[in-house]
Amino acid sequence: MVENEKMKYGSLNRFVQAVTGLFLIFFLGVHLYVAHIDFRHPVAFFSSVINQLHNPWWLAFFLIFVYIITYHGINGLNHIVADTSISERAKRDIGIALMVIYVITIIYGTILALLVARMTVPA
Amino acid sequence: MVEANKEMKEGISAWAKFYRKGTGYLAFAFHRLSGLVILFYLYLHYTVLSNLLRGQATYNAIVKSITYGPYDSFLALDFLLALVIFYHGANGVRLALNEFGIGMYHHKALFFTFEIIAMILLGLFDYYALQFVGVGF
Ligand code: HEM
C-alpha cells in the first residue's frame, strides 16, 4: 500500500516534470529569440532588459518562466537524488532542502523582477 | 534485474560507464548531464541578472566583461550551452510524449527525429545570434 502510494507520487512527479518541460519549449524558445536575436546583441544590455520589464505582459511572462524553469530544474535534481543509493532518510532530507531552495529562489526572483521593472533608463 | 542491482551497488559512478549500454542509455545519461548543466547555468544567470539592481553602468560593464572572456572562450561556452539546451529540449519532448503514452515503441526513431530537428534549429539560432556578435561594443 505504502509502496503503491509512492509509485503514484513518483509517476505524478514525472508527469509534472514532462508537462513543465513542454512549457519550457515555449518559454525558452521565446526567450532565446528575444534576448539573442531580436535585441540585436549577443547579450541583452541594461536598457533592453529594463524596457522589456516595463511591459506588464513581459513581466508576467518572466515571472511564470522563473517559477516553471526553476521548478523543473530543482525537481529534476530531486529525481536524480532519488535514483542514487543513499538512505531513504537522506533522500527525504535532501528533498525538503531542495523544496526550500525552490521557494527561496522564486521569492528572490519575484522581488528582483519587480524591483528591476520599477527602475528607469537614464536618458 | 541483476544488472540493475549491480549498478545500485556501484553508485553514481556507474552512470558514467557507457560501454555496451546502447543508444538508450547514452540518451538517458546525456539528458541527465545536460539537465544538471542547464540548472547550474540558470543560477549563474540569476546571479548576473541580480547586478541589474546596481545600475546601467555597472551592469553593462559586467555584461561586456563576461560576453567574450579570454580568447572568446565564454562565447564558445555560450555555443556549447545552446547545444546542451537544444539537446535536452528535443530529448525531453520525446520523454514527455512517452509520459503521455505516445511513441513508446519507437524510441530510437523519435530520438533521432527530434534531435535532427533540434540541431537544425540550433544551427539557425547560432547563425542569427552570431550576426550580432561585436555589434555595439
Ligand atoms: C527545453 C525544454 C525542456 C524539456 C522539453 C525538458 C524535458 C524534460 C523531461 C521530460 C524530463 C524527465 C526525464 C525523465 O523522466 O527521465 C527532464 C528532466 C530534467 N530536466 Fe528538463 N526539459 C527542458 C528544459 C530543462 C531546463 C531549462 C533545465 C534546467 C533548469 C532542465 C533540467 C532537468 C533536470 C535536472 C532533469 C532531471 C534529469 C533526470 O531525471 O535524469 N530541463 N526534462
CSV table of N, CA and C in Angstrom, one decimal, chain A residues 16-75:
chain,number,residue,atom,x,y,z
A,16,VAL,N,4.5,15.8,-14.0
A,16,VAL,CA,4.7,17.2,-13.8
A,16,VAL,C,6.0,17.7,-14.5
A,17,GLN,N,7.0,16.8,-14.4
A,17,GLN,CA,8.3,17.1,-15.0
A,17,GLN,C,8.1,17.2,-16.5
A,18,ALA,N,7.3,16.3,-17.1
A,18,ALA,CA,7.1,16.3,-18.5
A,18,ALA,C,6.3,17.5,-18.9
A,19,VAL,N,5.3,17.8,-18.2
A,19,VAL,CA,4.4,19.0,-18.6
A,19,VAL,C,5.2,20.3,-18.5
A,20,THR,N,6.0,20.5,-17.4
A,20,THR,CA,6.8,21.7,-17.2
A,20,THR,C,7.8,21.8,-18.3
A,21,GLY,N,8.4,20.6,-18.7
A,21,GLY,CA,9.4,20.5,-19.8
A,21,GLY,C,8.8,21.1,-21.1
A,22,LEU,N,7.5,20.6,-21.4
A,22,LEU,CA,6.9,21.1,-22.6
A,22,LEU,C,6.6,22.6,-22.6
A,23,PHE,N,6.2,23.1,-21.5
A,23,PHE,CA,6.0,24.6,-21.3
A,23,PHE,C,7.3,25.3,-21.6
A,24,LEU,N,8.5,24.7,-21.1
A,24,LEU,CA,9.8,25.3,-21.3
A,24,LEU,C,10.2,25.5,-22.8
A,25,ILE,N,9.7,24.6,-23.6
A,25,ILE,CA,10.0,24.7,-25.0
A,25,ILE,C,9.5,26.1,-25.5
A,26,PHE,N,8.3,26.4,-25.1
A,26,PHE,CA,7.7,27.7,-25.5
A,26,PHE,C,8.4,28.9,-24.9
A,27,PHE,N,8.6,28.8,-23.5
A,27,PHE,CA,9.3,29.9,-22.8
A,27,PHE,C,10.7,30.1,-23.3
A,28,LEU,N,11.5,29.0,-23.3
A,28,LEU,CA,12.9,29.1,-23.7
A,28,LEU,C,13.0,29.6,-25.2
A,29,GLY,N,12.1,29.1,-26.0
A,29,GLY,CA,12.1,29.5,-27.5
A,29,GLY,C,11.9,31.0,-27.6
A,30,VAL,N,10.9,31.5,-26.9
A,30,VAL,CA,10.6,33.0,-27.0
A,30,VAL,C,11.8,33.7,-26.4
A,31,HIS,N,12.3,33.3,-25.2
A,31,HIS,CA,13.4,34.0,-24.5
A,31,HIS,C,14.6,34.0,-25.4
A,32,LEU,N,15.0,32.9,-25.9
A,32,LEU,CA,16.3,32.9,-26.7
A,32,LEU,C,16.1,33.7,-28.0
A,33,TYR,N,14.9,33.7,-28.6
A,33,TYR,CA,14.7,34.5,-29.7
A,33,TYR,C,14.9,36.0,-29.4
A,34,VAL,N,14.1,36.4,-28.3
A,34,VAL,CA,14.1,37.8,-28.0
A,34,VAL,C,15.5,38.3,-27.5
A,35,ALA,N,16.1,37.5,-26.6
A,35,ALA,CA,17.3,38.0,-26.0
A,35,ALA,C,18.5,37.9,-26.9
A,36,HIS,N,18.5,37.0,-27.8
A,36,HIS,CA,19.8,36.8,-28.6
A,36,HIS,C,19.6,37.2,-30.1
A,37,ILE,N,18.4,37.3,-30.6
A,37,ILE,CA,18.2,37.7,-32.0
A,37,ILE,C,17.5,39.0,-32.1
A,38,ASP,N,16.4,39.2,-31.4
A,38,ASP,CA,15.6,40.4,-31.6
A,38,ASP,C,16.3,41.6,-31.0
A,39,PHE,N,17.0,41.4,-29.9
A,39,PHE,CA,17.7,42.6,-29.3
A,39,PHE,C,18.9,43.1,-30.1
A,40,ARG,N,19.3,42.3,-31.1
A,40,ARG,CA,20.4,42.6,-31.9
A,40,ARG,C,21.7,42.8,-31.1
A,41,HIS,N,21.9,42.0,-30.2
A,41,HIS,CA,23.1,41.9,-29.4
A,41,HIS,C,23.4,40.5,-29.0
A,42,PRO,N,24.6,40.1,-28.8
A,42,PRO,CA,24.9,38.7,-28.4
A,42,PRO,C,24.3,38.5,-27.0
A,43,VAL,N,24.2,39.6,-26.2
A,43,VAL,CA,23.5,39.5,-24.9
A,43,VAL,C,22.8,40.8,-24.7
A,44,ALA,N,21.7,40.7,-23.8
A,44,ALA,CA,20.9,41.9,-23.6
A,44,ALA,C,21.5,42.9,-22.7
A,45,PHE,N,21.5,44.1,-23.1
A,45,PHE,CA,22.1,45.2,-22.3
A,45,PHE,C,21.0,45.7,-21.4
A,46,PHE,N,21.5,46.5,-20.4
A,46,PHE,CA,20.6,47.1,-19.4
A,46,PHE,C,19.3,47.7,-19.9
A,47,SER,N,19.5,48.6,-20.9
A,47,SER,CA,18.3,49.3,-21.4
A,47,SER,C,17.3,48.4,-22.0
A,48,SER,N,17.8,47.4,-22.8
A,48,SER,CA,16.8,46.4,-23.4
A,48,SER,C,16.0,45.6,-22.3
A,49,VAL,N,16.8,45.2,-21.3
A,49,VAL,CA,16.1,44.4,-20.3
A,49,VAL,C,15.1,45.3,-19.5
A,50,ILE,N,15.5,46.5,-19.1
A,50,ILE,CA,14.6,47.4,-18.4
A,50,ILE,C,13.3,47.7,-19.2
A,51,ASN,N,13.6,48.1,-20.5
A,51,ASN,CA,12.4,48.4,-21.3
A,51,ASN,C,11.4,47.2,-21.4
A,52,GLN,N,12.0,46.0,-21.6
A,52,GLN,CA,11.1,44.8,-21.7
A,52,GLN,C,10.3,44.6,-20.4
A,53,LEU,N,11.0,44.8,-19.3
A,53,LEU,CA,10.3,44.6,-18.0
A,53,LEU,C,9.3,45.7,-17.6
A,54,HIS,N,9.4,46.8,-18.3
A,54,HIS,CA,8.4,47.8,-18.1
A,54,HIS,C,7.0,47.4,-18.6
A,55,ASN,N,7.0,46.5,-19.6
A,55,ASN,CA,5.8,46.0,-20.1
A,55,ASN,C,5.2,44.9,-19.2
A,56,PRO,N,4.0,45.1,-18.6
A,56,PRO,CA,3.5,44.1,-17.6
A,56,PRO,C,3.3,42.7,-18.2
A,57,TRP,N,3.1,42.6,-19.5
A,57,TRP,CA,2.9,41.3,-20.0
A,57,TRP,C,4.2,40.5,-20.0
A,58,TRP,N,5.3,41.2,-20.4
A,58,TRP,CA,6.6,40.6,-20.3
A,58,TRP,C,7.0,40.3,-18.9
A,59,LEU,N,6.6,41.2,-18.0
A,59,LEU,CA,7.0,40.9,-16.6
A,59,LEU,C,6.3,39.6,-16.1
A,60,ALA,N,5.0,39.5,-16.5
A,60,ALA,CA,4.3,38.3,-16.1
A,60,ALA,C,4.9,37.0,-16.8
A,61,PHE,N,5.3,37.2,-18.0
A,61,PHE,CA,6.0,36.1,-18.8
A,61,PHE,C,7.2,35.7,-18.0
A,62,PHE,N,8.0,36.6,-17.6
A,62,PHE,CA,9.3,36.2,-16.9
A,62,PHE,C,9.0,35.6,-15.5
A,63,LEU,N,8.0,36.1,-14.8
A,63,LEU,CA,7.7,35.6,-13.5
A,63,LEU,C,7.3,34.1,-13.7
A,64,ILE,N,6.4,33.8,-14.6
A,64,ILE,CA,5.9,32.5,-14.8
A,64,ILE,C,7.1,31.6,-15.3
A,65,PHE,N,7.9,32.2,-16.2
A,65,PHE,CA,9.1,31.4,-16.7
A,65,PHE,C,10.0,31.0,-15.5
A,66,VAL,N,10.3,32.0,-14.6
A,66,VAL,CA,11.2,31.7,-13.5
A,66,VAL,C,10.5,30.6,-12.6
A,67,TYR,N,9.2,30.7,-12.3
A,67,TYR,CA,8.6,29.6,-11.5
A,67,TYR,C,8.7,28.3,-12.1
A,68,ILE,N,8.4,28.2,-13.4
A,68,ILE,CA,8.4,26.9,-14.1
A,68,ILE,C,9.8,26.3,-14.3
A,69,ILE,N,10.7,27.2,-14.8
A,69,ILE,CA,12.1,26.6,-15.1
A,69,ILE,C,12.8,26.2,-13.8
A,70,THR,N,12.6,27.0,-12.8
A,70,THR,CA,13.3,26.6,-11.5
A,70,THR,C,12.7,25.4,-10.9
A,71,TYR,N,11.4,25.2,-11.0
A,71,TYR,CA,10.7,24.0,-10.6
A,71,TYR,C,11.2,22.8,-11.3
A,72,HIS,N,11.2,22.9,-12.6
A,72,HIS,CA,11.7,21.8,-13.5
A,72,HIS,C,13.1,21.4,-13.1
A,73,GLY,N,14.0,22.4,-13.0
A,73,GLY,CA,15.4,22.1,-12.7
A,73,GLY,C,15.6,21.4,-11.3
A,74,ILE,N,14.9,22.0,-10.3
A,74,ILE,CA,15.1,21.5,-9.0
A,74,ILE,C,14.4,20.1,-8.8
A,75,ASN,N,13.2,20.0,-9.4
A,75,ASN,CA,12.5,18.7,-9.3
A,75,ASN,C,13.3,17.7,-10.1
